[in-house]
């Protein structure tokens, strides 16, 4: 009797379970798709990186990220394609040069499939712009194949200093990369390599452009390698570079060489795909020039940049606003679309949603063209102070208006 | 129902704890920890499945394992549907310590009771009521402890991850406390 009773209860409960799951799965459709708001042209981007983030490695990480971003009315992603001497797409150029066509772990996790192809396909279905991000620029770890195979491609400081303490914010504590080598941006073979990587991305993928950032320059203390010294001597009647790395003429000479290379990249990209956006995400002009010889204000004036995203990763409100009101930023605003890069936090520096909201408002108040967040994992992952659902709700409230897709630079 | 020899019993308890804890880690791939309204019945069912699956692998008979999975899934779905909440994946909204302890004990006991009752359908009759009690008592202890640990870690690190680690503590305790699980092998 007891057995029969238990069996009846079991059947009834299983039936109940089916009913419950059916009812609740139907009612749990995302709330984010239910509101209708006016359209806006605001650019809303996010950087997807491989460091301190599983998004590119977890099998469904990319799908989930793109679906969530689309549901919350984001319209641009900047997926990493160049980091620590590896590419995150199948690169013939990298294979020839370093012996590896893709970063090995991501290749393994995706069963050999090309990650960038997957990102582009998924993003296009959701009407998101894809602008691959060459995060490491001229940086490469000493242990990378690139640094080991081509030591003459590296630039150095005085007295043979070979490294610089310059890790991206998300890997500031990673001792493996805390000291990095620097490819010489003036070296023709380095230029050919970097340009080759950029061009194959533009040529082989349906991307909206490419992005370089603050690592696309040369630390001011570098430039004392043999190649650069000889080049300088050729152009200065045999004179050696000044001992002071901050010597204004020596800084200008190196910065102009980098600007020349930037112009080459611009022309080469436009020759392959005229509508491709050249996006740049630098630090503020004074810092970028003084410490990385990256004269981006000049790049903007020369028309070598189609879209600028100024990195303003600051917690202090007045300091944040002061960065937005710099003359170089205003000048860029008058020429090209300018966005502001806002930090949503890192493990070491979690950022409250209230600060993100406040900074977005400050950007909007000053009529910038958009915002980009650094980085995906701290939008609504567990490395933030609030719960993921609370963060998403706050982002949706900020971005409840859908956007019109911007394809061409609007002011050039 | 004979008890397993002491050494076997110990190793089974250890395996059971690993299976429970591993199941929770596995569930995090599918479920996003949040506050009570954020975790619906579907998520709870998925979570229940993720926990029960590795546990079922430790049970001797496949039929018994299937019943274990179905009953666990049912238990988690029901306690979520009736408003107790998926206690294994939710974080209390309050930051007041005594309230966390009290609500954790109450909801833990109720949730454990619900899950235990559902699993009662799958386990041998002789130990059924004891199982329900052990389940309820274990959750009543584990939820407040994990909740307090989570709150402290959250405050110290300013990361929501602290709360997730608190839940991991809850599951670890549940795995350890439900020591009678070794009898399910018989």
CSV table of N, CA and C in Angstrom, one decimal, chain B residues 91-92 95 97 100-101 141-173:
chain,number,residue,atom,x,y,z
B,91,UNK,N,21.5,34.8,-2.9
B,91,UNK,CA,22.2,35.6,-1.9
B,91,UNK,C,21.2,36.5,-1.2
B,92,UNK,N,21.2,36.6,0.1
B,92,UNK,CA,20.2,37.4,0.8
B,92,UNK,C,20.5,38.9,0.4
B,95,UNK,N,22.2,43.1,4.5
B,95,UNK,CA,23.6,43.1,4.9
B,95,UNK,C,23.6,43.2,6.4
B,97,UNK,N,23.8,41.3,9.8
B,97,UNK,CA,24.3,40.0,10.1
B,97,UNK,C,23.3,39.1,10.8
B,100,UNK,N,20.7,37.9,8.5
B,100,UNK,CA,21.2,36.9,7.6
B,100,UNK,C,21.2,35.5,8.2
B,101,UNK,N,21.6,35.5,9.5
B,101,UNK,CA,21.7,34.2,10.2
B,101,UNK,C,20.3,33.6,10.4
B,141,UNK,N,21.9,24.7,8.9
B,141,UNK,CA,23.2,25.1,9.5
B,141,UNK,C,24.1,25.7,8.3
B,142,UNK,N,24.1,25.0,7.2
B,142,UNK,CA,25.0,25.4,6.1
B,142,UNK,C,24.7,26.8,5.5
B,143,UNK,N,23.4,27.1,5.3
B,143,UNK,CA,23.0,28.3,4.7
B,143,UNK,C,23.5,29.6,5.5
B,144,UNK,N,23.1,29.6,6.8
B,144,UNK,CA,23.6,30.8,7.5
B,144,UNK,C,25.1,30.9,7.6
B,145,UNK,N,25.8,29.8,7.8
B,145,UNK,CA,27.3,29.9,7.9
B,145,UNK,C,27.8,30.4,6.5
B,146,UNK,N,27.4,29.8,5.4
B,146,UNK,CA,27.9,30.3,4.1
B,146,UNK,C,27.5,31.7,3.8
B,147,UNK,N,26.3,32.1,4.3
B,147,UNK,CA,25.8,33.5,4.1
B,147,UNK,C,26.7,34.5,4.8
B,148,UNK,N,27.1,34.1,6.1
B,148,UNK,CA,27.9,35.0,6.9
B,148,UNK,C,29.3,35.1,6.2
B,149,UNK,N,29.9,34.0,5.9
B,149,UNK,CA,31.2,34.0,5.2
B,149,UNK,C,31.1,34.8,3.9
B,150,UNK,N,30.0,34.6,3.2
B,150,UNK,CA,29.9,35.4,1.9
B,150,UNK,C,29.8,36.9,2.2
B,151,UNK,N,29.1,37.3,3.2
B,151,UNK,CA,28.9,38.7,3.5
B,151,UNK,C,30.3,39.3,3.9
B,152,UNK,N,31.0,38.6,4.7
B,152,UNK,CA,32.4,39.1,5.1
B,152,UNK,C,33.3,39.2,3.9
B,153,UNK,N,33.3,38.2,3.1
B,153,UNK,CA,34.2,38.2,1.9
B,153,UNK,C,33.8,39.3,1.0
B,154,UNK,N,32.5,39.5,0.8
B,154,UNK,CA,32.0,40.6,-0.1
B,154,UNK,C,32.4,41.9,0.4
B,155,UNK,N,32.3,42.1,1.7
B,155,UNK,CA,32.7,43.4,2.3
B,155,UNK,C,34.2,43.6,2.2
B,156,UNK,N,35.0,42.6,2.5
B,156,UNK,CA,36.4,42.7,2.4
B,156,UNK,C,37.0,43.0,1.0
B,157,UNK,N,36.4,42.3,0.1
B,157,UNK,CA,37.0,42.4,-1.3
B,157,UNK,C,36.2,43.4,-2.2
B,158,UNK,N,35.0,43.8,-1.8
B,158,UNK,CA,34.1,44.6,-2.6
B,158,UNK,C,33.8,43.9,-3.9
B,159,UNK,N,33.9,42.6,-3.9
B,159,UNK,CA,33.5,41.8,-5.1
B,159,UNK,C,32.3,40.9,-4.8
B,160,UNK,N,31.4,40.8,-5.7
B,160,UNK,CA,30.3,39.9,-5.5
B,160,UNK,C,30.7,38.4,-5.4
B,161,UNK,N,31.9,38.2,-6.0
B,161,UNK,CA,32.5,36.9,-5.9
B,161,UNK,C,32.6,36.4,-4.5
B,162,UNK,N,32.7,37.3,-3.5
B,162,UNK,CA,32.7,36.9,-2.1
B,162,UNK,C,31.4,36.1,-1.7
B,163,UNK,N,30.3,36.6,-2.2
B,163,UNK,CA,29.0,35.9,-1.9
B,163,UNK,C,29.0,34.5,-2.6
B,164,UNK,N,29.6,34.5,-3.8
B,164,UNK,CA,29.6,33.2,-4.5
B,164,UNK,C,30.5,32.2,-3.7
B,165,UNK,N,31.5,32.7,-3.1
B,165,UNK,CA,32.4,31.8,-2.3
B,165,UNK,C,31.7,31.4,-1.0
B,166,UNK,N,30.8,32.3,-0.5
B,166,UNK,CA,30.0,31.9,0.6
B,166,UNK,C,29.1,30.8,0.3
B,167,UNK,N,28.5,30.8,-0.9
B,167,UNK,CA,27.6,29.7,-1.3
B,167,UNK,C,28.4,28.4,-1.5
B,168,UNK,N,29.6,28.6,-2.0
B,168,UNK,CA,30.5,27.4,-2.1
B,168,UNK,C,30.7,26.8,-0.7
B,169,UNK,N,30.9,27.6,0.3
B,169,UNK,CA,31.1,27.1,1.6
B,169,UNK,C,29.8,26.4,2.1
B,170,UNK,N,28.6,27.0,1.7
B,170,UNK,CA,27.4,26.3,2.1
B,170,UNK,C,27.3,24.9,1.5
B,171,UNK,N,27.7,24.8,0.2
B,171,UNK,CA,27.6,23.5,-0.4
B,171,UNK,C,28.6,22.5,0.1
B,172,UNK,N,29.8,23.0,0.5
B,172,UNK,CA,30.8,22.2,1.1
B,172,UNK,C,30.3,21.6,2.4
B,173,UNK,N,29.6,22.5,3.2
B,173,UNK,CA,29.1,22.0,4.5
B,173,UNK,C,28.0,21.0,4.3
